[in-house]
CSV table of C-alpha atoms in Angstrom, one decimal:
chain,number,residue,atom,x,y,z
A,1,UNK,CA,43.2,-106.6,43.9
A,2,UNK,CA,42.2,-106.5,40.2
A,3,UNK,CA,43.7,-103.1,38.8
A,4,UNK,CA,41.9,-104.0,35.6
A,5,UNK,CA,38.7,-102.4,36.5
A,6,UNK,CA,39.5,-98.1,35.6
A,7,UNK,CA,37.9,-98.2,32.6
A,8,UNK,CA,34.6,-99.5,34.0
A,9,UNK,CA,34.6,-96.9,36.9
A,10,UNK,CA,35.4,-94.0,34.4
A,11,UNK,CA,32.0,-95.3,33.0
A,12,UNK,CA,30.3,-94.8,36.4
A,13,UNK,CA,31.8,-92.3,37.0
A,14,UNK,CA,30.2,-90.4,33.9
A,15,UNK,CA,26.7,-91.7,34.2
A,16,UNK,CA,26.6,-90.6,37.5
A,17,UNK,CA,27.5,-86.9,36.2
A,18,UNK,CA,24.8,-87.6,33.6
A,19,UNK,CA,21.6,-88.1,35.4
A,20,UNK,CA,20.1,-85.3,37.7
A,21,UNK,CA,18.4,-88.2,39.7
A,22,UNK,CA,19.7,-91.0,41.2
A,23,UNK,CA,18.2,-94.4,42.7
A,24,UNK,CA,20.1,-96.8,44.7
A,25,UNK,CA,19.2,-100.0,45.2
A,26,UNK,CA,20.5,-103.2,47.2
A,27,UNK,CA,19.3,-106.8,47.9
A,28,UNK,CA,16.5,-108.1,49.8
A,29,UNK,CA,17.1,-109.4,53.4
A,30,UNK,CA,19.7,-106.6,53.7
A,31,UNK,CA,22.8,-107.2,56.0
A,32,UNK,CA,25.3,-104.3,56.7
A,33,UNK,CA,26.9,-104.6,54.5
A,34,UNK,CA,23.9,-103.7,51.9
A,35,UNK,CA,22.6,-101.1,53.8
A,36,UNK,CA,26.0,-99.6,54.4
A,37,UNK,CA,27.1,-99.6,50.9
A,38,UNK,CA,23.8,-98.1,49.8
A,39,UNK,CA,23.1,-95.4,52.4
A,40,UNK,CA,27.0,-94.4,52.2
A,41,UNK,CA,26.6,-94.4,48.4
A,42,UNK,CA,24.0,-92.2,48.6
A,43,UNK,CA,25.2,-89.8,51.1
A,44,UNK,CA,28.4,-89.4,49.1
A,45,UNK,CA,27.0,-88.5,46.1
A,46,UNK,CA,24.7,-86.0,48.1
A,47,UNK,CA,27.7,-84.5,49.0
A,48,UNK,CA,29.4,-84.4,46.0
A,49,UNK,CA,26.7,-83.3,44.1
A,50,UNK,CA,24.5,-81.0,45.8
A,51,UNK,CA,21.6,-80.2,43.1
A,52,UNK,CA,21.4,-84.1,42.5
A,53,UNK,CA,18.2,-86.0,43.7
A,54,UNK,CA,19.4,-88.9,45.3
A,55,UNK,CA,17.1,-92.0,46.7
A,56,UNK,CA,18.2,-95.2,48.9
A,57,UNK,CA,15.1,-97.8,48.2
A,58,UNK,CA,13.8,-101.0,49.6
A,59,UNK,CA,12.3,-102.8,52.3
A,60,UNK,CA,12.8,-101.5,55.8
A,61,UNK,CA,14.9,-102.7,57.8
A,62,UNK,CA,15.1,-101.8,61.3
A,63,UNK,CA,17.4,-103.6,63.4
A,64,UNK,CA,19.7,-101.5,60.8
A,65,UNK,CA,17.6,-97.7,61.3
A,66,UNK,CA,21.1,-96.8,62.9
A,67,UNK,CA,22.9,-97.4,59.3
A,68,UNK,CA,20.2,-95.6,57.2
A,69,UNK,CA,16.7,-95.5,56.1
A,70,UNK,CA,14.9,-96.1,53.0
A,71,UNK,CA,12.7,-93.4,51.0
A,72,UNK,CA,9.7,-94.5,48.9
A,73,UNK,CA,9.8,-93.3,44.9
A,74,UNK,CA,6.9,-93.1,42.5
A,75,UNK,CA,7.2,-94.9,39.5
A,76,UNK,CA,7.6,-92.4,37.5
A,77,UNK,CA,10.6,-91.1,38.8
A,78,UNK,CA,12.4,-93.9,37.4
A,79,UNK,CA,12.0,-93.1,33.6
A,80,UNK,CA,14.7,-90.4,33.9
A,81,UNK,CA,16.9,-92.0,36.7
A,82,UNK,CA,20.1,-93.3,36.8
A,83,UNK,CA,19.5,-96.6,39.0
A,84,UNK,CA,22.6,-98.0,40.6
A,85,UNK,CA,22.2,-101.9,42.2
A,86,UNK,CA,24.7,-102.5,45.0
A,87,UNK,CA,26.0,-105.8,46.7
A,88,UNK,CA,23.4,-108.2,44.9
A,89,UNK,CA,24.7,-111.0,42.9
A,90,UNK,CA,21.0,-111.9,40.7
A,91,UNK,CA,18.1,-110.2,40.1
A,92,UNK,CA,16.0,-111.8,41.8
A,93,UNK,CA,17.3,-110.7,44.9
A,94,UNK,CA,17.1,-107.3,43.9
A,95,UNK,CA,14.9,-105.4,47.0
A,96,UNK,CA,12.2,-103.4,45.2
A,97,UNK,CA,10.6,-104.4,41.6
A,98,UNK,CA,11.3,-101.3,39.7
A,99,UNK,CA,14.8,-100.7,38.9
A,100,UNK,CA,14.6,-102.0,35.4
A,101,UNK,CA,12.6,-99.1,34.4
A,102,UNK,CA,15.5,-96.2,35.1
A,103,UNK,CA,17.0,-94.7,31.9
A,104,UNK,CA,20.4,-96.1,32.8
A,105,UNK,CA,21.4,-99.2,35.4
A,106,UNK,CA,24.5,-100.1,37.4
A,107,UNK,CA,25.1,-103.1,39.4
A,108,UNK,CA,28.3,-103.0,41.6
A,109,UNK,CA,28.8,-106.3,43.4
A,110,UNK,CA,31.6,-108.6,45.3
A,111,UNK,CA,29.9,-111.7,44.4
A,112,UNK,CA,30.4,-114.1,41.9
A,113,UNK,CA,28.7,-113.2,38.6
A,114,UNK,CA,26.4,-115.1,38.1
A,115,UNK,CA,23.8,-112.7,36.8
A,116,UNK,CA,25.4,-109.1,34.7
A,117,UNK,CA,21.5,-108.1,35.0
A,118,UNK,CA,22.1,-103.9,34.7
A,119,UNK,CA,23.5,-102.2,31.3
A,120,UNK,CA,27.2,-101.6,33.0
A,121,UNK,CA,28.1,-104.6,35.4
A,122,UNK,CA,31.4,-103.6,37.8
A,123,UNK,CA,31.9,-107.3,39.8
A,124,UNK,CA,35.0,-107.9,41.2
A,125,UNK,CA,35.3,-111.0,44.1
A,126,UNK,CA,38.8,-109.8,45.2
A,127,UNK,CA,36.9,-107.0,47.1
A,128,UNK,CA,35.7,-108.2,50.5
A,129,UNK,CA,32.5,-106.1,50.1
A,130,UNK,CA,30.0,-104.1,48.6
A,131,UNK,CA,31.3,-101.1,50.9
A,132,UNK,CA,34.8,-101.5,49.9
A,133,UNK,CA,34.9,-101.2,46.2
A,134,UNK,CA,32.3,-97.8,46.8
A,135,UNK,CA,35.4,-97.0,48.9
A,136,UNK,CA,37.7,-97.6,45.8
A,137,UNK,CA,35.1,-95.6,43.5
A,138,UNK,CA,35.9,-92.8,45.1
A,139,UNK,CA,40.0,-93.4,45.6
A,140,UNK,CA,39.6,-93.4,41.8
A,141,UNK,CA,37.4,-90.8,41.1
A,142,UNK,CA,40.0,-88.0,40.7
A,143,UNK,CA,38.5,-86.0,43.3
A,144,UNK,CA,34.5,-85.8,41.7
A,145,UNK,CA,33.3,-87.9,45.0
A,146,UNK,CA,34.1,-86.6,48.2
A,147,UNK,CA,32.6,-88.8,51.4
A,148,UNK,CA,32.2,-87.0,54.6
A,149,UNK,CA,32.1,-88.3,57.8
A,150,UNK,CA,28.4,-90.1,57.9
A,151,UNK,CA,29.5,-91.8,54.3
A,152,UNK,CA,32.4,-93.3,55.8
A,153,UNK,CA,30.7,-94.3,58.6
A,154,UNK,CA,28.3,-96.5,56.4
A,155,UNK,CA,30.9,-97.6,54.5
A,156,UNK,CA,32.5,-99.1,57.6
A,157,UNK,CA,29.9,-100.8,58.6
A,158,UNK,CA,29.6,-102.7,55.7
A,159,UNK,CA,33.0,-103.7,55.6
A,160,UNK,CA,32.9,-104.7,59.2
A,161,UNK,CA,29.6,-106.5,58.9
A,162,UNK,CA,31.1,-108.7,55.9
A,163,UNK,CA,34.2,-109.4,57.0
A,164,UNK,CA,32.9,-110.9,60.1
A,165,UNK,CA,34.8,-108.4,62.3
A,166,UNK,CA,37.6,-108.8,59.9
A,167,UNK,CA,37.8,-112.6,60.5
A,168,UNK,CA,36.6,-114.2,57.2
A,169,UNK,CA,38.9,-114.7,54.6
A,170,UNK,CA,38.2,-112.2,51.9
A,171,UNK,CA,40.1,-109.0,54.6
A,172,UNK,CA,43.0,-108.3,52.5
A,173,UNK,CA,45.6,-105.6,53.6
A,174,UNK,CA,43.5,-103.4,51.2
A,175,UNK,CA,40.3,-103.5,53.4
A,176,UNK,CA,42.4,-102.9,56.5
A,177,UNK,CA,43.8,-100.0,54.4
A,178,UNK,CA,40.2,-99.0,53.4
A,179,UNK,CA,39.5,-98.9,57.0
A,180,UNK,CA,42.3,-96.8,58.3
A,181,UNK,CA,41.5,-94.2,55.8
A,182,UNK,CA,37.3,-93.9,56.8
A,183,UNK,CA,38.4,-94.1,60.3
A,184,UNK,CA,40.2,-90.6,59.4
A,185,UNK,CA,36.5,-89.0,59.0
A,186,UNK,CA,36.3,-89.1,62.7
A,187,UNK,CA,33.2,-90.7,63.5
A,188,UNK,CA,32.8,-92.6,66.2
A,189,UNK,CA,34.0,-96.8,65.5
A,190,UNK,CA,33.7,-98.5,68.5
A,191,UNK,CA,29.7,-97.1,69.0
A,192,UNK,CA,29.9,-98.2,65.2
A,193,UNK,CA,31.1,-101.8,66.5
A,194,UNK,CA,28.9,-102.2,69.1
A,195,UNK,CA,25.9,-101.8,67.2
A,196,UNK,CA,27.0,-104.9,64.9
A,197,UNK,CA,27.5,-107.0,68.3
A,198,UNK,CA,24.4,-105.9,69.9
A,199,UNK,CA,21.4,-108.3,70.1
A,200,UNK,CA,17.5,-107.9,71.3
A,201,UNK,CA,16.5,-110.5,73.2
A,202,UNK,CA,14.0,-112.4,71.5
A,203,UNK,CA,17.4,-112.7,68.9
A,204,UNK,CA,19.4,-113.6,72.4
A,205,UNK,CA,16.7,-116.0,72.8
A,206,UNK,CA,16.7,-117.5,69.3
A,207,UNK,CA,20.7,-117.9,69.5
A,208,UNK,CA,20.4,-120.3,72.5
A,209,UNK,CA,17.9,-122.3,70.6
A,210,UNK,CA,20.2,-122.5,68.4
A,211,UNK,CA,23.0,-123.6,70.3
A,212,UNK,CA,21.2,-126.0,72.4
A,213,UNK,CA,19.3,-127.4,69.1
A,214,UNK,CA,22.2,-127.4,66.2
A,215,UNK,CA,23.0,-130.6,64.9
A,216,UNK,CA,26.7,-131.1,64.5
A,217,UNK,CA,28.2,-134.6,62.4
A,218,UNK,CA,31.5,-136.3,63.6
A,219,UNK,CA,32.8,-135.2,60.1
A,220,UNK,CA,32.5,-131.2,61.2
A,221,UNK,CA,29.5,-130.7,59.5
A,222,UNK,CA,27.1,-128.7,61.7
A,223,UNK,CA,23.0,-128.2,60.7
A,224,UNK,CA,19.7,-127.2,62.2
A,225,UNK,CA,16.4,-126.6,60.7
A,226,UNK,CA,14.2,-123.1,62.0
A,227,UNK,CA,10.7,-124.0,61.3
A,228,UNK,CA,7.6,-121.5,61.1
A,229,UNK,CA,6.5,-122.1,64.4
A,230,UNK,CA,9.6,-121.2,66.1
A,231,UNK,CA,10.1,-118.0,63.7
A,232,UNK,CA,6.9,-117.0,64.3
A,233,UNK,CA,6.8,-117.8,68.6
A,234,UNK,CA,9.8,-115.5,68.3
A,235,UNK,CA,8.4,-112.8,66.1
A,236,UNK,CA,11.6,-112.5,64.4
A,237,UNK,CA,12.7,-110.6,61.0
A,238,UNK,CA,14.5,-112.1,58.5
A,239,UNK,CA,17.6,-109.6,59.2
A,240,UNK,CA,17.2,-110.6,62.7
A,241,UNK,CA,17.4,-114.3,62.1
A,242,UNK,CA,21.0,-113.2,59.6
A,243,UNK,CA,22.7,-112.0,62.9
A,244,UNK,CA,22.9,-115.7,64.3
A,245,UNK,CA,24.1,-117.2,61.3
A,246,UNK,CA,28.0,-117.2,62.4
A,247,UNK,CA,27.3,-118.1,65.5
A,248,UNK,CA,27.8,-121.9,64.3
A,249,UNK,CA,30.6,-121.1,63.0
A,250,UNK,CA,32.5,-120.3,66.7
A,251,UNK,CA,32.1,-123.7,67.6
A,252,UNK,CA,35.7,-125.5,67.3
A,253,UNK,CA,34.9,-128.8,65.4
A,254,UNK,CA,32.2,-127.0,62.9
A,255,UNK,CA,34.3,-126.9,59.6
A,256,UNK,CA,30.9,-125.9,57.5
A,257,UNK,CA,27.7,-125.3,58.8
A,258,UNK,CA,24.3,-125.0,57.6
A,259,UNK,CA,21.1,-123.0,59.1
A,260,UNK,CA,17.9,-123.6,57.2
A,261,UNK,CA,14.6,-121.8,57.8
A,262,UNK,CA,11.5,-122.7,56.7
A,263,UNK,CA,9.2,-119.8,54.3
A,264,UNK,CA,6.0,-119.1,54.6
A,265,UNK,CA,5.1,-121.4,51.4
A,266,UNK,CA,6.5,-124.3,53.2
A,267,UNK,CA,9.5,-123.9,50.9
A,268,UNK,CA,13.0,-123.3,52.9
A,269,UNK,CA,16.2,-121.2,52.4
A,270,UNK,CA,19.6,-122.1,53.1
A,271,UNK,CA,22.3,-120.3,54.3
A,272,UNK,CA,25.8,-122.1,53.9
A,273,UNK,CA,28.9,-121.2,55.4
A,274,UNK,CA,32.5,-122.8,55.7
A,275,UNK,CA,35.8,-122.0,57.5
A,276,UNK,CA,37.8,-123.6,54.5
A,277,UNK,CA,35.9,-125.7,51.8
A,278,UNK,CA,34.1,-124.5,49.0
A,279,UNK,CA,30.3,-124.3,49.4
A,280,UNK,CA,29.5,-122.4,46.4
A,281,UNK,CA,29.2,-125.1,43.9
A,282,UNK,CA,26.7,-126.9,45.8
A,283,UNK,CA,24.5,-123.9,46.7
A,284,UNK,CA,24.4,-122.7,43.0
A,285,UNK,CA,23.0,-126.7,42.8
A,286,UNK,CA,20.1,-125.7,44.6
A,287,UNK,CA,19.1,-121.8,43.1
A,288,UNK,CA,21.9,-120.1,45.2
A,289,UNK,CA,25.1,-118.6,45.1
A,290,UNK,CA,27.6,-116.1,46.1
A,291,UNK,CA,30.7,-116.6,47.7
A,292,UNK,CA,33.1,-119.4,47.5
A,293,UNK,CA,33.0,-120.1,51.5
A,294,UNK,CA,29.7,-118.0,52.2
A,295,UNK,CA,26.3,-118.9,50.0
A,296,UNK,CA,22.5,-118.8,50.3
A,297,UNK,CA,20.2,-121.9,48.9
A,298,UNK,CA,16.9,-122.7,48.4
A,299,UNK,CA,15.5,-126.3,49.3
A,300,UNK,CA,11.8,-126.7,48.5
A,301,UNK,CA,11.1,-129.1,50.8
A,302,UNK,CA,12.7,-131.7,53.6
A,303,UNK,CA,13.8,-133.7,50.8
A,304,UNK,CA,15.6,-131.2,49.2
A,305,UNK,CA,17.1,-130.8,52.9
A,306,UNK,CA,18.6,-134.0,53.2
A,307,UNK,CA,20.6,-133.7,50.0
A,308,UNK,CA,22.1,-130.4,50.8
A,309,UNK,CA,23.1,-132.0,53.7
A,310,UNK,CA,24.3,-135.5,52.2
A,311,UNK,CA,26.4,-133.2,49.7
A,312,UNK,CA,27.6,-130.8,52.2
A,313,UNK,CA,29.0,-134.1,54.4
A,314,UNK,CA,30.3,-135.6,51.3
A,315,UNK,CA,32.0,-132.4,50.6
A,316,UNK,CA,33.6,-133.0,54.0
A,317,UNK,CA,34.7,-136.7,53.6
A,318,UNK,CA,36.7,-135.8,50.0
C-alpha cells in the first residue's frame, strides 16, 4: 500500500471543509463499485457534515437502485461546488457533462493514470478499488468523516463488486482488513452478497448465449462478439450486459478472454480480461485502458476486431 499519499488527502480533506456544496460524480456504464464508492461517499459526508448539500449524479442505473440513486443538479449549482470524480480513469468516461464547471475538482481513482483531468488527482493502483481508498480517506481523516452504517454498506459493495468476490488479484490483506472493519457497522453482508450474484432472466438468458456461443482458441484465448440484434432481442442495459463479463473467465482453459459488443453507431467496445497476462498495453492500443489484467477497448469496426484478437493470441503464444 503506498503510504506516500497523506499529503494529498490532507488536501481533500480541506476542500471538502471548504465548499458548502458538494457533487460527486463517477463513470458511465457504472459497476458497483462506481455506484458504491459514490453513494457511500456521499452518504458519509452527509453525515459528517450535516449543513453540507451533497449530490450523487449520473445516469441511472437500475439493476444497482439497491446501492443508491442518482439526483439531478442545475447547472448552476456547479459554479460554487466542490465536484469530486470517483473510480474513472479519463474523462471521457466521466458520467454527466458538467463537472468541469465546479469551483474546485477531485478525481479519486484505482486505475492507471492515464488522464490527471481534475485540479487535485489522488490515483493510486495498489488499492483494489474506488471504495477502498474512500475507506482509507476516512481511516486518515483524524476523525472529520465519520461513515455509518448505509456508507459502509456501499462501500462494501464496491469492494466486493471489484474484487470479483475477492478473487482477482488486486485483494490485498488491506481490503480484507477494509472489510472486516465496514462489516462492524452492522448491516446486513450476505443480503449485500446476494444482490451482486443475483441475475434477471433475460441477463440469465443472455449468459447461456454466451456460454453456448463464446469462442475459445487452443492457446486459452476465449472471444465472442454481442451484436445489436441480440442486445436489442434481449432488451438489455449496458450494466446488465457488465454482470456476464466474468463469466468467461470460470471456464478452466480461458487464460484471457474478450467480450465485444457492438454500439449503436456500428462501432464496438471491448472489454478485456486476464487471469495472469497483461492486457493493458494492448487495450490502451485501441482507446482503452485501466487495469493491468482488467481493461475496456474500443474497435471501430470487425477489422479492428480481428486485430485485438490477433494481438490478444499473440500475447498468449510469447
Amino acid at each position: 500500500m503506498n503510504k506516500g499519499n497523506e499529503a494529498i488527502i490532507q488536501q481533500i480533506l480541506s476542500e471538502i471543509e471548504k465548499y458548502q456544496t458538494v457533487i460527486i460524480q463517477r463513470h458511465r456504464d457504472a459497476d458497483p463499485d462506481a455506484i458504491g464508492s459514490q453513494v457511500g461517499l456521499a452518504q458519509l459526508l452527509r453525515i459528517s457534515y450535516p449543513h453540507k448539500t451533497i449530490y450523487t449524479v449520473g445516469e441511472e442505473e437500475p439493476i444497482f437502485d439497491w446501492i443508491g440513486k442518482m439526483q439531478s443538479v442545475e447547472e448552476l449549482t456547479y459554479s460554487n461546488a466542490l465536484v469530486i470524480v470517483v473510480d474513472t480513469p479519463s474523462r471521457e468516461r466521466i458520467s454527466g457533462s458538467h463537472y468541469f464547471l465546479g469551483a474546485q475538482t477531485i478525481k479519486i481513482d484505482h486505475h492507471v493514470n492515464m488522464d490527471p483531468f481534475a485540479d487535485l488527482n489522488w490515483t493510486d493502483e495498489s488499492f483494489s478499488s474506488a471504495s477502498e481508498m474512500i475507506y482509507y480517506l476516512v481511516a486518515h481523516s483524524k476523525n472529520h468523516l465519520k461513515l455509518d452504517k448505509n456508507s459502509a454498506r456501499c462501500l462494501y459493495a464496491g469492494i466486493v463488486g471489484d474484487t470479483g468476490r475477492f478473487l482477482y488479484d488486486d485483494t490485498s490483506s488491506y481490503t480484507f482488513f477494509v472489510a472486516s472493519k465496514l462489516l462492524e457497522y452492522g448491516f446486513d453482508a450476505p443480503t449485500v452478497n446476494r444482490f451482486e450474484e443475483d441475475m434477471s432472466p433475460k441477463v440469465a438468458k443472455l449468459m447461456a448465449y454466451v456460454l453456448q456461443n463464446v469462442t475459445i482458441l487452443d492457446s486459452g484465448l476465449a472471444y465472442i462478439i454481442l451484436n445489436q440484434q441480440i442486445l436489442q432481442k434481449m432488451t438489455l442495459s449496458s450494466g446488465e450486459v457488465d454482470t456476464i463479463i466474468p463469466v468467461v473467465g470460470k471456464i478452466a482453459t480461458v487464460k484471457i478472454w474478450a467480450i465485444f459488443r457492438e454500439n449503436e453507431n456500428h462501432t464496438y467496445h471491448a472489454n478485456l480480461r486476464s487471469k495472469k497476462m497483461v492486457v493493458y498495453d494492448i487495450a490502451k492500443k485501441h482507446h482503452g485502458g485501466d487495469h493491468p489484467l482488467s481493461s475496456g477497448a474500443d474497435a471501430k469496426n470487425k477489422a479492428e476486431i480481428e486485430q485485438i484478437i490477433e494481438e490478444l493470441n499473440a500475447l498468449l503464444s510469447n
